[in-house]
Tab-separated table of C-alpha atoms in Angstrom:
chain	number	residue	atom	x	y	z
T	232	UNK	CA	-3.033	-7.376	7.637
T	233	UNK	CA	-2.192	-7.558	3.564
T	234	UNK	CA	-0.427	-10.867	1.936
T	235	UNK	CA	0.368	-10.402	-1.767
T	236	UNK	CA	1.826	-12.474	-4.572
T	237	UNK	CA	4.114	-11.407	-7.325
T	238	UNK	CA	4.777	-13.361	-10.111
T	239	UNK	CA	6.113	-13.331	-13.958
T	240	UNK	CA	5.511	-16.123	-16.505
T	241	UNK	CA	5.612	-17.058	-20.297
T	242	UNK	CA	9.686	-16.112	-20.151
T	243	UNK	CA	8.469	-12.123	-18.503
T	244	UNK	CA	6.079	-11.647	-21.031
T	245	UNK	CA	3.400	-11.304	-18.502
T	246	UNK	CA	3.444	-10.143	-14.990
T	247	UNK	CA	0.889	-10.736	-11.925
T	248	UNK	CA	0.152	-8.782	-8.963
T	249	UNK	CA	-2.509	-10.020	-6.261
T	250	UNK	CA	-3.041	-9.038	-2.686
T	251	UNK	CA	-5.774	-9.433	0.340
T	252	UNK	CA	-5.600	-7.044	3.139
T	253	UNK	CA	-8.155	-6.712	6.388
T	254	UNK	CA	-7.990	-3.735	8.017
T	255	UNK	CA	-9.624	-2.293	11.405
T	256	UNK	CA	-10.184	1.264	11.582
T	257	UNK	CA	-10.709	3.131	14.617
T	258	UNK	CA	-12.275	6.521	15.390
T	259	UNK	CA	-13.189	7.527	12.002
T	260	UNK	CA	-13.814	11.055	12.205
T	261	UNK	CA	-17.150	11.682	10.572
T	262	UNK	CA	-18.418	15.573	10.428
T	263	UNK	CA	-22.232	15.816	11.579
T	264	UNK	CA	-24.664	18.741	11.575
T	265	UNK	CA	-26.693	18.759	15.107
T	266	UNK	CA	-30.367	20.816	15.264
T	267	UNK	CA	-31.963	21.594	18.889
T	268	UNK	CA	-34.299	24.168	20.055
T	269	UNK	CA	-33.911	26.594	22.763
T	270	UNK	CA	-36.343	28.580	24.824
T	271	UNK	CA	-35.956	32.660	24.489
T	272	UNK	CA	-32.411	34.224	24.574
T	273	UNK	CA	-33.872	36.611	27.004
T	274	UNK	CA	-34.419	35.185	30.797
T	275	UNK	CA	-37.459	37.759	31.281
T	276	UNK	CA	-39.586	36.166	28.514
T	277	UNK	CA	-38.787	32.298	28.852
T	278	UNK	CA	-42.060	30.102	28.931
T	279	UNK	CA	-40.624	26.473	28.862
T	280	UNK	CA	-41.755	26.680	24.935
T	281	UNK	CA	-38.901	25.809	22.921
T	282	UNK	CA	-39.023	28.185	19.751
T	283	UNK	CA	-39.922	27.320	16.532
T	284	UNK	CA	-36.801	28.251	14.297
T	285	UNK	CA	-33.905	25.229	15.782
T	286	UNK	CA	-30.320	25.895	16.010
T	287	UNK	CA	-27.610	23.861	14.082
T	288	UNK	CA	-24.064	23.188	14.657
T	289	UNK	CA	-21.651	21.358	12.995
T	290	UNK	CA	-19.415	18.399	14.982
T	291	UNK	CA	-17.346	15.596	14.697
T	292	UNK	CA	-18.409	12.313	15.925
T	293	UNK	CA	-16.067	9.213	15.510
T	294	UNK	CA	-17.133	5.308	14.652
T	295	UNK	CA	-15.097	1.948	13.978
T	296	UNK	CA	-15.355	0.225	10.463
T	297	UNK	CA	-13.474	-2.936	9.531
T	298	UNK	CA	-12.053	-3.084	5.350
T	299	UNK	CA	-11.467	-6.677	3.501
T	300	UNK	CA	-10.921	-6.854	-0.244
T	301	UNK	CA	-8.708	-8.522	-2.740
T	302	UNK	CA	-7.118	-6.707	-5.240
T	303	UNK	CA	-5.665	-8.292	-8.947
T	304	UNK	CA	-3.349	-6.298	-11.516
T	305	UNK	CA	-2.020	-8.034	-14.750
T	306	UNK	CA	-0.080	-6.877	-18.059
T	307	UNK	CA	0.907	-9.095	-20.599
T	308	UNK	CA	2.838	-8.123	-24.355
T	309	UNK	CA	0.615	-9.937	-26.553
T	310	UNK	CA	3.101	-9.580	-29.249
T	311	UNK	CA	6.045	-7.105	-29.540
T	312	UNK	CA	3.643	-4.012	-30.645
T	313	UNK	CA	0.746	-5.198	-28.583
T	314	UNK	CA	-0.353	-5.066	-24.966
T	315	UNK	CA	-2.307	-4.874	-22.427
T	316	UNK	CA	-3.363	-4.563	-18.712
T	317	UNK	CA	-6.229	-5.868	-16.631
T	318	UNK	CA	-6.416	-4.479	-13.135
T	319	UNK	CA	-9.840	-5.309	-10.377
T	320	UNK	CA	-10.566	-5.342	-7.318
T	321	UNK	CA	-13.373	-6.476	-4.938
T	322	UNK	CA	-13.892	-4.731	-1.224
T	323	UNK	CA	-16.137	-4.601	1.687
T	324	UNK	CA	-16.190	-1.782	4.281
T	325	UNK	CA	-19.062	-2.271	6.832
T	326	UNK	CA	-19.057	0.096	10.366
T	327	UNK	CA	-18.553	-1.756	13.281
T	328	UNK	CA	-19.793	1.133	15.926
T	329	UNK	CA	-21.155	3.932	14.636
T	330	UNK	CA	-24.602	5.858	15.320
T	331	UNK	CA	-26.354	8.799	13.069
T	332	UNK	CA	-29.468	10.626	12.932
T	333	UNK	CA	-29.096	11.997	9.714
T	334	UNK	CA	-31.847	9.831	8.162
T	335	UNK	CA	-34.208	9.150	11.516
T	336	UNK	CA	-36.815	10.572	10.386
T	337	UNK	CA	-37.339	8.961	7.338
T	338	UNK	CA	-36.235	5.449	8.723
T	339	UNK	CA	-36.061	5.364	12.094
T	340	UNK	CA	-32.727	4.010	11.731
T	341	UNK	CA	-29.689	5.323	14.383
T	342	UNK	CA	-27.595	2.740	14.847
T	343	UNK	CA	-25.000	1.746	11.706
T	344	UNK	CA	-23.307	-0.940	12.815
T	345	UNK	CA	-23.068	-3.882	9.918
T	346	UNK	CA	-23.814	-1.281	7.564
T	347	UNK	CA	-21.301	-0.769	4.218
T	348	UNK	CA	-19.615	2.544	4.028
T	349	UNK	CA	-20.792	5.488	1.523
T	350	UNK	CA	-19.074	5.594	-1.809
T	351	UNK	CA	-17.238	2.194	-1.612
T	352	UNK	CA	-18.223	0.061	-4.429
T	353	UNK	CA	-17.971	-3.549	-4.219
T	354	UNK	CA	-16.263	-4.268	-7.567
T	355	UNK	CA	-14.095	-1.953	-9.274
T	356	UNK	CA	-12.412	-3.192	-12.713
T	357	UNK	CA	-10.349	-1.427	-15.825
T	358	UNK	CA	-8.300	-2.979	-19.484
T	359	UNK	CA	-6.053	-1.103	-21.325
T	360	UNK	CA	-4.799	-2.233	-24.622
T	361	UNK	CA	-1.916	-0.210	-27.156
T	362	UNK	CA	-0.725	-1.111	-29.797
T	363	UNK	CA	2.390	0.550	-31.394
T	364	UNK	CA	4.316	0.346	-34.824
T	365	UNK	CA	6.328	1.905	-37.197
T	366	UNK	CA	4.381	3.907	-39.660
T	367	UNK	CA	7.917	5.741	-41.525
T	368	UNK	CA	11.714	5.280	-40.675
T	369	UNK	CA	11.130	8.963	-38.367
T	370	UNK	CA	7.560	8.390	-37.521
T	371	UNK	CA	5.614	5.415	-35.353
T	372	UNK	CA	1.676	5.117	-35.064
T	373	UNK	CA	-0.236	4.140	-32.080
T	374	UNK	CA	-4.004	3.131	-31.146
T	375	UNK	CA	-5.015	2.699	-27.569
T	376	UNK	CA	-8.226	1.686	-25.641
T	377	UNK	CA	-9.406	1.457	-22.010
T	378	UNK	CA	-12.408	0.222	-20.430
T	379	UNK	CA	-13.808	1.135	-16.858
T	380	UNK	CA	-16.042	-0.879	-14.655
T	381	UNK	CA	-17.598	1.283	-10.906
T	382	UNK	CA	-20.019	-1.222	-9.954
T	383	UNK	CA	-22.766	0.102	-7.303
T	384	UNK	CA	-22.627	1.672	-4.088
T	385	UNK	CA	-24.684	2.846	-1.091
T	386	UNK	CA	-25.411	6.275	-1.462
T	387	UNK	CA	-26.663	7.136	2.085
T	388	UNK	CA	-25.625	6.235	5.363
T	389	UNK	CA	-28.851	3.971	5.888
T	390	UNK	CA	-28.111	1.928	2.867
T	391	UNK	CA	-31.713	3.221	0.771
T	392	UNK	CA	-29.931	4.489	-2.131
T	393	UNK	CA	-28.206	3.025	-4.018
T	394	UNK	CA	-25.897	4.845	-6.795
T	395	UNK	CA	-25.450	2.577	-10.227
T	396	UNK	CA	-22.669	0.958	-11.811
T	397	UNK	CA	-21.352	2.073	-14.746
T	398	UNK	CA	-18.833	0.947	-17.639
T	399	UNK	CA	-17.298	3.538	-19.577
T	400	UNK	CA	-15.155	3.189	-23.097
T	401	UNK	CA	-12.340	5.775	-24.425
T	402	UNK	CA	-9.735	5.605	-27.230
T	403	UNK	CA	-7.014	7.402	-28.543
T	404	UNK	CA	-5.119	6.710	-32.000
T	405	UNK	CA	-1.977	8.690	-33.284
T	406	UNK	CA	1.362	9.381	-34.581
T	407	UNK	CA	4.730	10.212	-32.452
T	408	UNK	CA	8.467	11.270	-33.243
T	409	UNK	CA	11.183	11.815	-30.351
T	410	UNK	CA	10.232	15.093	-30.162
T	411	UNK	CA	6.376	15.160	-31.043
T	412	UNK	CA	3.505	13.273	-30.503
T	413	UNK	CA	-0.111	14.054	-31.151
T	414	UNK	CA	-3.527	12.049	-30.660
T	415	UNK	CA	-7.089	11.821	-31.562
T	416	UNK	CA	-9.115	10.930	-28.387
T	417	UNK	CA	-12.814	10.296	-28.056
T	418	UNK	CA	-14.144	9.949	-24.278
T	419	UNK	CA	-16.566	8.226	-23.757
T	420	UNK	CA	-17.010	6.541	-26.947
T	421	UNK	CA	-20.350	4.874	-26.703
T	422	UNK	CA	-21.826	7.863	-24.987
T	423	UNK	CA	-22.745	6.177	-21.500
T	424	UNK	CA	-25.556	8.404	-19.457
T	425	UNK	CA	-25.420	6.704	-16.034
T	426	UNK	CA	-24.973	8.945	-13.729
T	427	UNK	CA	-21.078	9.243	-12.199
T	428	UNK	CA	-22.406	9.659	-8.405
T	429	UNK	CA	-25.327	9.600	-6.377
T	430	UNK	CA	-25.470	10.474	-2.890
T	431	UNK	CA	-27.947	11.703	0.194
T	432	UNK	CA	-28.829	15.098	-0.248
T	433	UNK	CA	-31.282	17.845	2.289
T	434	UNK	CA	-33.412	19.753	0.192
T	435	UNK	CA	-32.809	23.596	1.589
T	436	UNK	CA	-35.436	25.435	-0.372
T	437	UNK	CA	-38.191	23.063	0.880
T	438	UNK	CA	-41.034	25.140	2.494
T	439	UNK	CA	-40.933	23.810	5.761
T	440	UNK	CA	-41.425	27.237	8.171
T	441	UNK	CA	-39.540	25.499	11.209
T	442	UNK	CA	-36.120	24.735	9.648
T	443	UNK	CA	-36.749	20.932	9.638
T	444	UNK	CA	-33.911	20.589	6.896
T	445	UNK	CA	-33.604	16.731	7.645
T	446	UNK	CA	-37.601	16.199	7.011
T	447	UNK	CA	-36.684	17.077	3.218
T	448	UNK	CA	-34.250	14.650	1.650
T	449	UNK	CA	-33.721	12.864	-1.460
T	450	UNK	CA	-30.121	12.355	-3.801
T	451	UNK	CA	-27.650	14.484	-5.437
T	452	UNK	CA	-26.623	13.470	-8.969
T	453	UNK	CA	-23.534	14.220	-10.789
T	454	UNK	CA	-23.877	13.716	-14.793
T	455	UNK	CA	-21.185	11.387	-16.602
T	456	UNK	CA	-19.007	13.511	-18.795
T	457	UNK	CA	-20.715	13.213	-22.684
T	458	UNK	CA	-19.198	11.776	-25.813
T	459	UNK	CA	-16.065	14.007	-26.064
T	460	UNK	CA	-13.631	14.524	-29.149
T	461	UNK	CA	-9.943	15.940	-28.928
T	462	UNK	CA	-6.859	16.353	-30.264
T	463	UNK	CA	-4.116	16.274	-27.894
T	464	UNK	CA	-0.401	17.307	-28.731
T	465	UNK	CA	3.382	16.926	-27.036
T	466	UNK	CA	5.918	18.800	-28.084
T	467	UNK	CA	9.809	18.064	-26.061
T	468	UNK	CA	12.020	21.151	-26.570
C-alpha cells in the first residue's frame, strides 16, 4: 500500500513530493551457514563420538518482514541563480517470522520476530544547494553544496550492535562554457571519521581447535572516505 501527494506552490517556484507506503514481504530469502558433527566417514571405526572438526554448509532459509515509512522530497528556486533541495525519509522494517542461530551462543536468542532488519536506518536525510551566475558574456560560475544525514542502524541480526549515524559535508565551486566545464570539489569537507558501516562479523583466525567459528564474533568496520580534494573537468566534442 503507498498514498503520495504532489504539489507546487509560490506560482511553481517550489515543488513537494510526500508518500507513505506499508509493505508485507514474504519469504525473504536469507543465505545461512549450518555447522554439525558427524561420527567417522568409515562404518568400521564409528563409536557414536561425533568428531571434533564440524562440517558447514551454506543454505537458504526464508522469513516474513513487514516495511512502513514516509518519505518527503522538496526543491525550491530561492531566487533565479539559487536553489535548493531537501529530500528525508523515515522507515521501519521489523521481521515478522523469522528464526537464526547465528548469534545463539552469545545470546541465546533464535527467534527474530519484532526485530528491525540489518542495515535499515531509521532516518535518512540530504540538502543540496547551487548557485549559478554569469561570471563573462562566454563564461558562467557555479558553487554547490550537499549535506548527508545516515542515522543508526542494527548491525546484527540480534539487534546488539548498533552501527552510528553520520552527517557528511561536500562542495564543489567552478566555471562552465557550452562546451567545458570544470570544478574544484572537496569531499568530505569537515573531515568526518565515523565509521560508514558496521556489521556482525566471525572472527576466522581465532584459536579455537574445534572449528567453533560462531563462538568468535565481534563487528566489521568500513572507514568513511577522508577529506578529499579534486579537480574535475567536462569537455562536449
Amino acid at each position: 500500500i503507498e498514498l503520495g501527494l504532489k504539489k507546487t506552490l509560490f506560482d511553481g517556484r517550489m515543488r513537494f513530493n510526500a508518500s507513505g507506503y506499508y509493505y508485507e514481504w514474504s519469504n525473504v530469502v536469507f543465505g545461512l551457514t549450518v555447522s554439525w558433527v558427524r561420527d567417522d566417514e568409515d562404518p568400521t571405526l564409528r563409536d557414536r563420538i561425533p568428531n571434533i572438526t564440524s562440517n558447514t554448509l551454506g543454505v537458504n532459509v526464508s522469513g516474513s518482514q513487514k516495511i512502513y515509512g514516509l518519505e518527503i522530497e522538496t526543491g525550491y528556486a530561492i531566487s533565479d541563480n539559487w536553489d535548493m533541495q531537501l529530500n528525508a525519509s523515515w522507515q521501519k522494517n521489523q521481521w515478522t517470522e523469522f528464526q537464526n542461530r547465528s548469534t545463539v551462543q552469545q545470546t541465546g536468542l533464535i527467534n527474530m520476530k519484532g526485530l528491525d532488519a540489518t542495515r535499515y536506518p531509521e532516518w535518512m536525510a540530504n540538502l543540496s544547494t547551487t548557485y549559478e551566475d554569469e561570471l563573462t558574456s562566454n563564461w558562467d560560475w557555479f558553487v554547490r553544496g550537499d549535506f548527508i544525514y545516515q542515522g543508526s542502524y542494527w548491525g546484527d541480526l540480534g539487534n546488539f550492535q548498533r552501527g552510528p549515524a553520520y552527517f557528511l559535508s561536500h562542495a564543489r565551486i567552478g566555471v562552465s562554457t557550452d562546451d567545458l566545464r570544470v570544478e574544484f570539489f572537496v569531499r568530505n569537507l569537515f573531515d568526518t571519521d565515523t565509521y560508514l558501516s558496521a556489521s556482525r562479523a566471525v572472527d576466522f583466525a581465532a584459536d579455537q581447535g574445534n572449528f567453533n567459528f560462531n563462538g568468535f564474533q565481534g563487528v566489521a568496520v568500513n572507514p568513511q572516505e577522508k577529506r578529499t580534494f579534486g579537480i574535475r573537468t567536462n569537455i562536449n566534442f
